[in-house]
Amino acid sequence: MTTEEEKTTAPAGSAKRALVGRLSWGLADQAASSVTNFAVGIYVARSLGLAAFGVFSLAWVTYGVVLSVSRGLATDPLVVRFSGVPDVSWRGAVARSSGTALGVGAAIGAACVVAGPALGGSVGSAFACLGVMLPGLLLQDAWRYAFFAAGTGRKAFVNDVVWGVALVPAMVVAARVGSVAAFVLAWGASAAVAAVYGCVQAGIRPRLTGARAWLREQRDLSYRYLAENVGVSGASQLRAYGLGAIVGVGAVGAVRGAELLLGPFLAVLMGLSLVTVAEAARVLRRAPHRLARFCLLLGGGQAAAALLWGTALLLMPDRLGELVLGDVWSSAAELIVPATLGVAGAGLGTGAAAGLRALGAARRSLRSQLFASACYVIGGLGGAAVAGTVGSAWGVAAATVCGSAVWWLHLRSALRERHQDLFREVRTP
């Protein structure tokens, strides 16, 4: 090999190793987060019982919706516009972005604190405690995205591990108290420990006063991402509530059982989602002609992996399935095929979604997500009305495939528009 070939090959190999490293840290971070969430759920359920665990779950679901708001306004624009940029630009953006997340937590948290006494009982106390803890919870999540934008996923993984370690003594104390409020406080307080540690890791202090400037600077992306994120979580909730009303609560349990069977693979998807937009943004800056191929490989790889996982589930012996899910196994097993196809369709669409976000095509991204969410609700509830639980699963599978097609159509149009814009700039004297 000549010296020139070595110079050409080495950087390419280094870039591939760096990409694999960043993706690996994304998976490791999501694994740490998923294990922590799973452990919290099991521990709280066993400590409190079914009814009280239901109250804790309401607080958990509310946190998920608020998290979607925070990501849309604060961290999604950060990942799109400040991945792989010079350190000075990244640090200034992270200070404003994390300050925005802190502000969202404080504003919605105050509303929860006010609503708590009005709700009364254990639900009211749980919501009041959640309100107190929301700023720390959202700030901890903001650090994760900031680190992945900088290409330092290892720091995000360490931060999640710190949260998990802090959870252990906090949960022990909460178990001794034995109330829902105590567990919410323990969960949020341990997140606050990780949030403070994130400030040390980054060497950055969140600028709450910079939130207004951040929202003004990113308004072309943030408000569309906000609607997009809330659309995702809202569609899932509508489908669950509608399925329970049409078929019964048992149907919701069967769907949840099928989701648990696909849980390990879904954790991989979520881990990749932490870094895919940042990686797509890097590809766009360094080799824009490779963006479409990157997105296709990303989406196609995830779809193929989902199909392989579903095939493995179909081959799983009933005895092993009953060991994992107990009485839920028989109902959940009927949904493996449509659930797998639905996840494969969603995985294929994530490749196009990463490309649209990297391009900053927030309007097209929002249209795609709203269409996909509408299809999800219509397919899930329409299928339930026609053929019960199995019909709902097949309706969702068809909806995700249709939604994925729309994502790819919009990505193709966005790439064509960008090419035309660049061509006009080159021809303009």
PDB file of C-alpha atoms in Angstrom, residues 186-373:
ATOM      1  CA  ALA A 186     -36.860   8.911  45.990  1.00  0.00           C
ATOM      2  CA  TRP A 187     -37.006   8.487  42.224  1.00  0.00           C
ATOM      3  CA  GLY A 188     -36.795  12.224  41.581  1.00  0.00           C
ATOM      4  CA  ALA A 189     -34.164  12.951  44.229  1.00  0.00           C
ATOM      5  CA  SER A 190     -31.787  10.346  42.789  1.00  0.00           C
ATOM      6  CA  ALA A 191     -32.276  11.934  39.344  1.00  0.00           C
ATOM      7  CA  ALA A 192     -31.412  15.305  40.869  1.00  0.00           C
ATOM      8  CA  VAL A 193     -28.136  13.831  42.138  1.00  0.00           C
ATOM      9  CA  ALA A 194     -27.292  12.754  38.576  1.00  0.00           C
ATOM     10  CA  ALA A 195     -28.386  16.161  37.251  1.00  0.00           C
ATOM     11  CA  VAL A 196     -25.969  17.954  39.581  1.00  0.00           C
ATOM     12  CA  TYR A 197     -23.218  15.532  38.616  1.00  0.00           C
ATOM     13  CA  GLY A 198     -23.963  16.334  34.967  1.00  0.00           C
ATOM     14  CA  CYS A 199     -23.070  19.966  35.662  1.00  0.00           C
ATOM     15  CA  VAL A 200     -19.706  18.753  36.974  1.00  0.00           C
ATOM     16  CA  GLN A 201     -19.170  16.451  33.977  1.00  0.00           C
ATOM     17  CA  ALA A 202     -19.897  19.172  31.442  1.00  0.00           C
ATOM     18  CA  GLY A 203     -18.347  22.014  33.382  1.00  0.00           C
ATOM     19  CA  ILE A 204     -21.430  24.052  32.434  1.00  0.00           C
ATOM     20  CA  ARG A 205     -24.059  25.710  34.585  1.00  0.00           C
ATOM     21  CA  PRO A 206     -27.592  25.828  33.112  1.00  0.00           C
ATOM     22  CA  ARG A 207     -28.639  29.368  32.219  1.00  0.00           C
ATOM     23  CA  LEU A 208     -32.280  29.677  33.156  1.00  0.00           C
ATOM     24  CA  THR A 209     -32.188  33.271  31.941  1.00  0.00           C
ATOM     25  CA  GLY A 210     -31.132  32.001  28.512  1.00  0.00           C
ATOM     26  CA  ALA A 211     -34.341  29.998  28.013  1.00  0.00           C
ATOM     27  CA  ARG A 212     -36.209  32.848  26.331  1.00  0.00           C
ATOM     28  CA  ALA A 213     -33.334  33.479  23.916  1.00  0.00           C
ATOM     29  CA  TRP A 214     -33.067  29.754  23.160  1.00  0.00           C
ATOM     30  CA  LEU A 215     -36.780  29.440  22.370  1.00  0.00           C
ATOM     31  CA  ARG A 216     -36.598  32.522  20.154  1.00  0.00           C
ATOM     32  CA  GLU A 217     -33.521  31.242  18.280  1.00  0.00           C
ATOM     33  CA  GLN A 218     -34.905  27.733  17.797  1.00  0.00           C
ATOM     34  CA  ARG A 219     -38.593  28.530  17.331  1.00  0.00           C
ATOM     35  CA  ASP A 220     -38.588  27.270  13.727  1.00  0.00           C
ATOM     36  CA  LEU A 221     -37.692  23.789  15.063  1.00  0.00           C
ATOM     37  CA  SER A 222     -38.707  23.613  18.693  1.00  0.00           C
ATOM     38  CA  TYR A 223     -42.451  24.192  18.437  1.00  0.00           C
ATOM     39  CA  ARG A 224     -42.806  21.701  15.599  1.00  0.00           C
ATOM     40  CA  TYR A 225     -40.756  19.154  17.513  1.00  0.00           C
ATOM     41  CA  LEU A 226     -42.936  19.834  20.548  1.00  0.00           C
ATOM     42  CA  ALA A 227     -46.077  19.024  18.572  1.00  0.00           C
ATOM     43  CA  GLU A 228     -44.360  16.006  17.040  1.00  0.00           C
ATOM     44  CA  ASN A 229     -43.245  14.546  20.390  1.00  0.00           C
ATOM     45  CA  VAL A 230     -46.567  15.138  22.116  1.00  0.00           C
ATOM     46  CA  GLY A 231     -48.295  13.566  19.112  1.00  0.00           C
ATOM     47  CA  VAL A 232     -46.314  10.361  19.632  1.00  0.00           C
ATOM     48  CA  SER A 233     -47.084  10.021  23.338  1.00  0.00           C
ATOM     49  CA  GLY A 234     -50.673  11.169  22.873  1.00  0.00           C
ATOM     50  CA  ALA A 235     -51.392   8.611  20.152  1.00  0.00           C
ATOM     51  CA  SER A 236     -50.141   5.790  22.346  1.00  0.00           C
ATOM     52  CA  GLN A 237     -52.332   6.893  25.241  1.00  0.00           C
ATOM     53  CA  LEU A 238     -55.431   7.292  23.047  1.00  0.00           C
ATOM     54  CA  ARG A 239     -54.974   3.825  21.631  1.00  0.00           C
ATOM     55  CA  ALA A 240     -54.612   2.306  25.111  1.00  0.00           C
ATOM     56  CA  TYR A 241     -57.654   4.079  26.539  1.00  0.00           C
ATOM     57  CA  GLY A 242     -59.756   3.339  23.439  1.00  0.00           C
ATOM     58  CA  LEU A 243     -58.755  -0.317  23.380  1.00  0.00           C
ATOM     59  CA  GLY A 244     -59.747  -0.667  27.025  1.00  0.00           C
ATOM     60  CA  ALA A 245     -63.127   0.925  26.329  1.00  0.00           C
ATOM     61  CA  ILE A 246     -63.862  -1.117  23.189  1.00  0.00           C
ATOM     62  CA  VAL A 247     -62.504  -4.540  24.112  1.00  0.00           C
ATOM     63  CA  GLY A 248     -61.716  -4.400  27.836  1.00  0.00           C
ATOM     64  CA  VAL A 249     -58.830  -3.925  30.232  1.00  0.00           C
ATOM     65  CA  GLY A 250     -57.580  -7.437  29.486  1.00  0.00           C
ATOM     66  CA  ALA A 251     -56.852  -6.380  25.922  1.00  0.00           C
ATOM     67  CA  VAL A 252     -54.605  -3.612  27.163  1.00  0.00           C
ATOM     68  CA  GLY A 253     -52.759  -6.172  29.279  1.00  0.00           C
ATOM     69  CA  ALA A 254     -52.279  -8.466  26.275  1.00  0.00           C
ATOM     70  CA  VAL A 255     -50.858  -5.624  24.178  1.00  0.00           C
ATOM     71  CA  ARG A 256     -48.580  -4.633  27.027  1.00  0.00           C
ATOM     72  CA  GLY A 257     -47.431  -8.261  27.300  1.00  0.00           C
ATOM     73  CA  ALA A 258     -46.502  -8.321  23.611  1.00  0.00           C
ATOM     74  CA  GLU A 259     -44.605  -5.063  24.095  1.00  0.00           C
ATOM     75  CA  LEU A 260     -42.688  -6.617  26.997  1.00  0.00           C
ATOM     76  CA  LEU A 261     -41.674  -9.524  24.731  1.00  0.00           C
ATOM     77  CA  LEU A 262     -40.273  -6.976  22.298  1.00  0.00           C
ATOM     78  CA  GLY A 263     -38.826  -4.924  25.150  1.00  0.00           C
ATOM     79  CA  PRO A 264     -35.120  -5.800  24.683  1.00  0.00           C
ATOM     80  CA  PHE A 265     -35.284  -4.877  21.013  1.00  0.00           C
ATOM     81  CA  LEU A 266     -37.222  -1.669  21.763  1.00  0.00           C
ATOM     82  CA  ALA A 267     -34.472  -0.748  24.226  1.00  0.00           C
ATOM     83  CA  VAL A 268     -31.969  -1.095  21.375  1.00  0.00           C
ATOM     84  CA  LEU A 269     -34.127   1.168  19.197  1.00  0.00           C
ATOM     85  CA  MET A 270     -34.309   3.809  21.901  1.00  0.00           C
ATOM     86  CA  GLY A 271     -30.584   3.566  22.487  1.00  0.00           C
ATOM     87  CA  LEU A 272     -29.897   4.140  18.804  1.00  0.00           C
ATOM     88  CA  SER A 273     -32.368   7.033  18.710  1.00  0.00           C
ATOM     89  CA  LEU A 274     -30.154   8.899  21.166  1.00  0.00           C
ATOM     90  CA  VAL A 275     -27.370   9.132  18.599  1.00  0.00           C
ATOM     91  CA  THR A 276     -28.925   8.683  15.141  1.00  0.00           C
ATOM     92  CA  VAL A 277     -29.946  12.314  14.649  1.00  0.00           C
ATOM     93  CA  ALA A 278     -26.548  13.533  15.832  1.00  0.00           C
ATOM     94  CA  GLU A 279     -24.813  11.077  13.487  1.00  0.00           C
ATOM     95  CA  ALA A 280     -27.035  12.063  10.564  1.00  0.00           C
ATOM     96  CA  ALA A 281     -26.186  15.708  11.242  1.00  0.00           C
ATOM     97  CA  ARG A 282     -22.465  14.829  11.150  1.00  0.00           C
ATOM     98  CA  VAL A 283     -22.900  12.978   7.840  1.00  0.00           C
ATOM     99  CA  LEU A 284     -24.740  15.985   6.397  1.00  0.00           C
ATOM    100  CA  ARG A 285     -21.896  18.333   7.357  1.00  0.00           C
ATOM    101  CA  ARG A 286     -19.040  16.104   6.202  1.00  0.00           C
ATOM    102  CA  ALA A 287     -20.469  14.121   3.263  1.00  0.00           C
ATOM    103  CA  PRO A 288     -24.005  15.335   2.422  1.00  0.00           C
ATOM    104  CA  HIS A 289     -24.258  13.029  -0.621  1.00  0.00           C
ATOM    105  CA  ARG A 290     -24.127  10.048   1.748  1.00  0.00           C
ATOM    106  CA  LEU A 291     -27.066  11.093   3.942  1.00  0.00           C
ATOM    107  CA  ALA A 292     -29.728   9.141   2.014  1.00  0.00           C
ATOM    108  CA  ARG A 293     -27.620   5.978   2.094  1.00  0.00           C
ATOM    109  CA  PHE A 294     -26.918   6.412   5.804  1.00  0.00           C
ATOM    110  CA  CYS A 295     -30.644   6.761   6.555  1.00  0.00           C
ATOM    111  CA  LEU A 296     -31.527   3.749   4.409  1.00  0.00           C
ATOM    112  CA  LEU A 297     -28.931   1.555   6.107  1.00  0.00           C
ATOM    113  CA  LEU A 298     -30.085   2.787   9.500  1.00  0.00           C
ATOM    114  CA  GLY A 299     -33.784   2.163   8.884  1.00  0.00           C
ATOM    115  CA  GLY A 300     -33.312  -1.060   6.944  1.00  0.00           C
ATOM    116  CA  GLY A 301     -30.989  -2.471   9.578  1.00  0.00           C
ATOM    117  CA  GLN A 302     -33.453  -1.778  12.359  1.00  0.00           C
ATOM    118  CA  ALA A 303     -36.351  -3.292  10.394  1.00  0.00           C
ATOM    119  CA  ALA A 304     -34.351  -6.448   9.626  1.00  0.00           C
ATOM    120  CA  ALA A 305     -33.298  -6.779  13.267  1.00  0.00           C
ATOM    121  CA  ALA A 306     -36.927  -6.463  14.389  1.00  0.00           C
ATOM    122  CA  LEU A 307     -37.981  -9.259  12.030  1.00  0.00           C
ATOM    123  CA  LEU A 308     -35.215 -11.503  13.347  1.00  0.00           C
ATOM    124  CA  TRP A 309     -36.247 -10.821  16.947  1.00  0.00           C
ATOM    125  CA  GLY A 310     -39.887 -11.579  16.129  1.00  0.00           C
ATOM    126  CA  THR A 311     -38.886 -14.839  14.465  1.00  0.00           C
ATOM    127  CA  ALA A 312     -37.003 -15.835  17.616  1.00  0.00           C
ATOM    128  CA  LEU A 313     -40.105 -15.077  19.703  1.00  0.00           C
ATOM    129  CA  LEU A 314     -42.248 -17.301  17.449  1.00  0.00           C
ATOM    130  CA  LEU A 315     -39.832 -20.167  18.063  1.00  0.00           C
ATOM    131  CA  MET A 316     -39.856 -19.655  21.833  1.00  0.00           C
ATOM    132  CA  PRO A 317     -41.404 -22.634  23.714  1.00  0.00           C
ATOM    133  CA  ASP A 318     -44.703 -21.977  25.504  1.00  0.00           C
ATOM    134  CA  ARG A 319     -43.132 -23.084  28.774  1.00  0.00           C
ATOM    135  CA  LEU A 320     -40.538 -20.322  28.568  1.00  0.00           C
ATOM    136  CA  GLY A 321     -43.174 -17.771  27.573  1.00  0.00           C
ATOM    137  CA  GLU A 322     -45.335 -18.702  30.565  1.00  0.00           C
ATOM    138  CA  LEU A 323     -42.288 -18.392  32.800  1.00  0.00           C
ATOM    139  CA  VAL A 324     -41.774 -14.804  31.585  1.00  0.00           C
ATOM    140  CA  LEU A 325     -45.384 -13.561  31.387  1.00  0.00           C
ATOM    141  CA  GLY A 326     -47.424 -16.114  33.305  1.00  0.00           C
ATOM    142  CA  ASP A 327     -51.108 -16.141  32.359  1.00  0.00           C
ATOM    143  CA  VAL A 328     -50.607 -13.220  29.962  1.00  0.00           C
ATOM    144  CA  TRP A 329     -48.475 -15.350  27.634  1.00  0.00           C
ATOM    145  CA  SER A 330     -51.346 -17.065  25.792  1.00  0.00           C
ATOM    146  CA  SER A 331     -52.962 -13.746  24.824  1.00  0.00           C
ATOM    147  CA  ALA A 332     -49.695 -11.961  24.078  1.00  0.00           C
ATOM    148  CA  ALA A 333     -48.385 -14.806  21.885  1.00  0.00           C
ATOM    149  CA  GLU A 334     -51.231 -14.213  19.409  1.00  0.00           C
ATOM    150  CA  LEU A 335     -49.949 -10.687  18.846  1.00  0.00           C
ATOM    151  CA  ILE A 336     -46.273 -11.460  18.171  1.00  0.00           C
ATOM    152  CA  VAL A 337     -46.537 -11.382  14.360  1.00  0.00           C
ATOM    153  CA  PRO A 338     -48.439  -8.072  14.006  1.00  0.00           C
ATOM    154  CA  ALA A 339     -46.466  -6.489  16.842  1.00  0.00           C
ATOM    155  CA  THR A 340     -43.181  -7.468  15.176  1.00  0.00           C
ATOM    156  CA  LEU A 341     -44.312  -6.066  11.824  1.00  0.00           C
ATOM    157  CA  GLY A 342     -45.355  -2.861  13.560  1.00  0.00           C
ATOM    158  CA  VAL A 343     -41.950  -2.453  15.196  1.00  0.00           C
ATOM    159  CA  ALA A 344     -40.207  -3.282  11.901  1.00  0.00           C
ATOM    160  CA  GLY A 345     -42.254  -0.598  10.150  1.00  0.00           C
ATOM    161  CA  ALA A 346     -41.453   1.920  12.864  1.00  0.00           C
ATOM    162  CA  GLY A 347     -37.756   1.012  12.693  1.00  0.00           C
ATOM    163  CA  LEU A 348     -37.702   1.586   8.946  1.00  0.00           C
ATOM    164  CA  GLY A 349     -39.280   5.002   9.438  1.00  0.00           C
ATOM    165  CA  THR A 350     -36.720   6.088  12.046  1.00  0.00           C
ATOM    166  CA  GLY A 351     -34.046   6.197   9.361  1.00  0.00           C
ATOM    167  CA  ALA A 352     -36.017   8.771   7.378  1.00  0.00           C
ATOM    168  CA  ALA A 353     -36.935  10.645  10.552  1.00  0.00           C
ATOM    169  CA  ALA A 354     -33.259  11.010  11.473  1.00  0.00           C
ATOM    170  CA  GLY A 355     -32.537  12.391   8.010  1.00  0.00           C
ATOM    171  CA  LEU A 356     -35.357  14.941   8.148  1.00  0.00           C
ATOM    172  CA  ARG A 357     -34.237  16.173  11.542  1.00  0.00           C
ATOM    173  CA  ALA A 358     -30.625  16.430  10.429  1.00  0.00           C
ATOM    174  CA  LEU A 359     -31.798  18.527   7.471  1.00  0.00           C
ATOM    175  CA  GLY A 360     -33.754  20.767   9.851  1.00  0.00           C
ATOM    176  CA  ALA A 361     -36.914  20.055   7.813  1.00  0.00           C
ATOM    177  CA  ALA A 362     -39.131  20.520  10.855  1.00  0.00           C
ATOM    178  CA  ARG A 363     -42.270  21.239   8.819  1.00  0.00           C
ATOM    179  CA  ARG A 364     -41.969  17.992   6.867  1.00  0.00           C
ATOM    180  CA  SER A 365     -41.023  16.096  10.021  1.00  0.00           C
ATOM    181  CA  LEU A 366     -44.111  17.403  11.823  1.00  0.00           C
ATOM    182  CA  ARG A 367     -46.405  16.511   8.931  1.00  0.00           C
ATOM    183  CA  SER A 368     -44.975  13.001   8.797  1.00  0.00           C
ATOM    184  CA  GLN A 369     -45.346  12.458  12.530  1.00  0.00           C
ATOM    185  CA  LEU A 370     -48.904  13.806  12.697  1.00  0.00           C
ATOM    186  CA  PHE A 371     -49.888  11.551   9.806  1.00  0.00           C
ATOM    187  CA  ALA A 372     -48.208   8.544  11.440  1.00  0.00           C
ATOM    188  CA  SER A 373     -49.859   9.283  14.806  1.00  0.00           C
TER     189      SER A 373
END
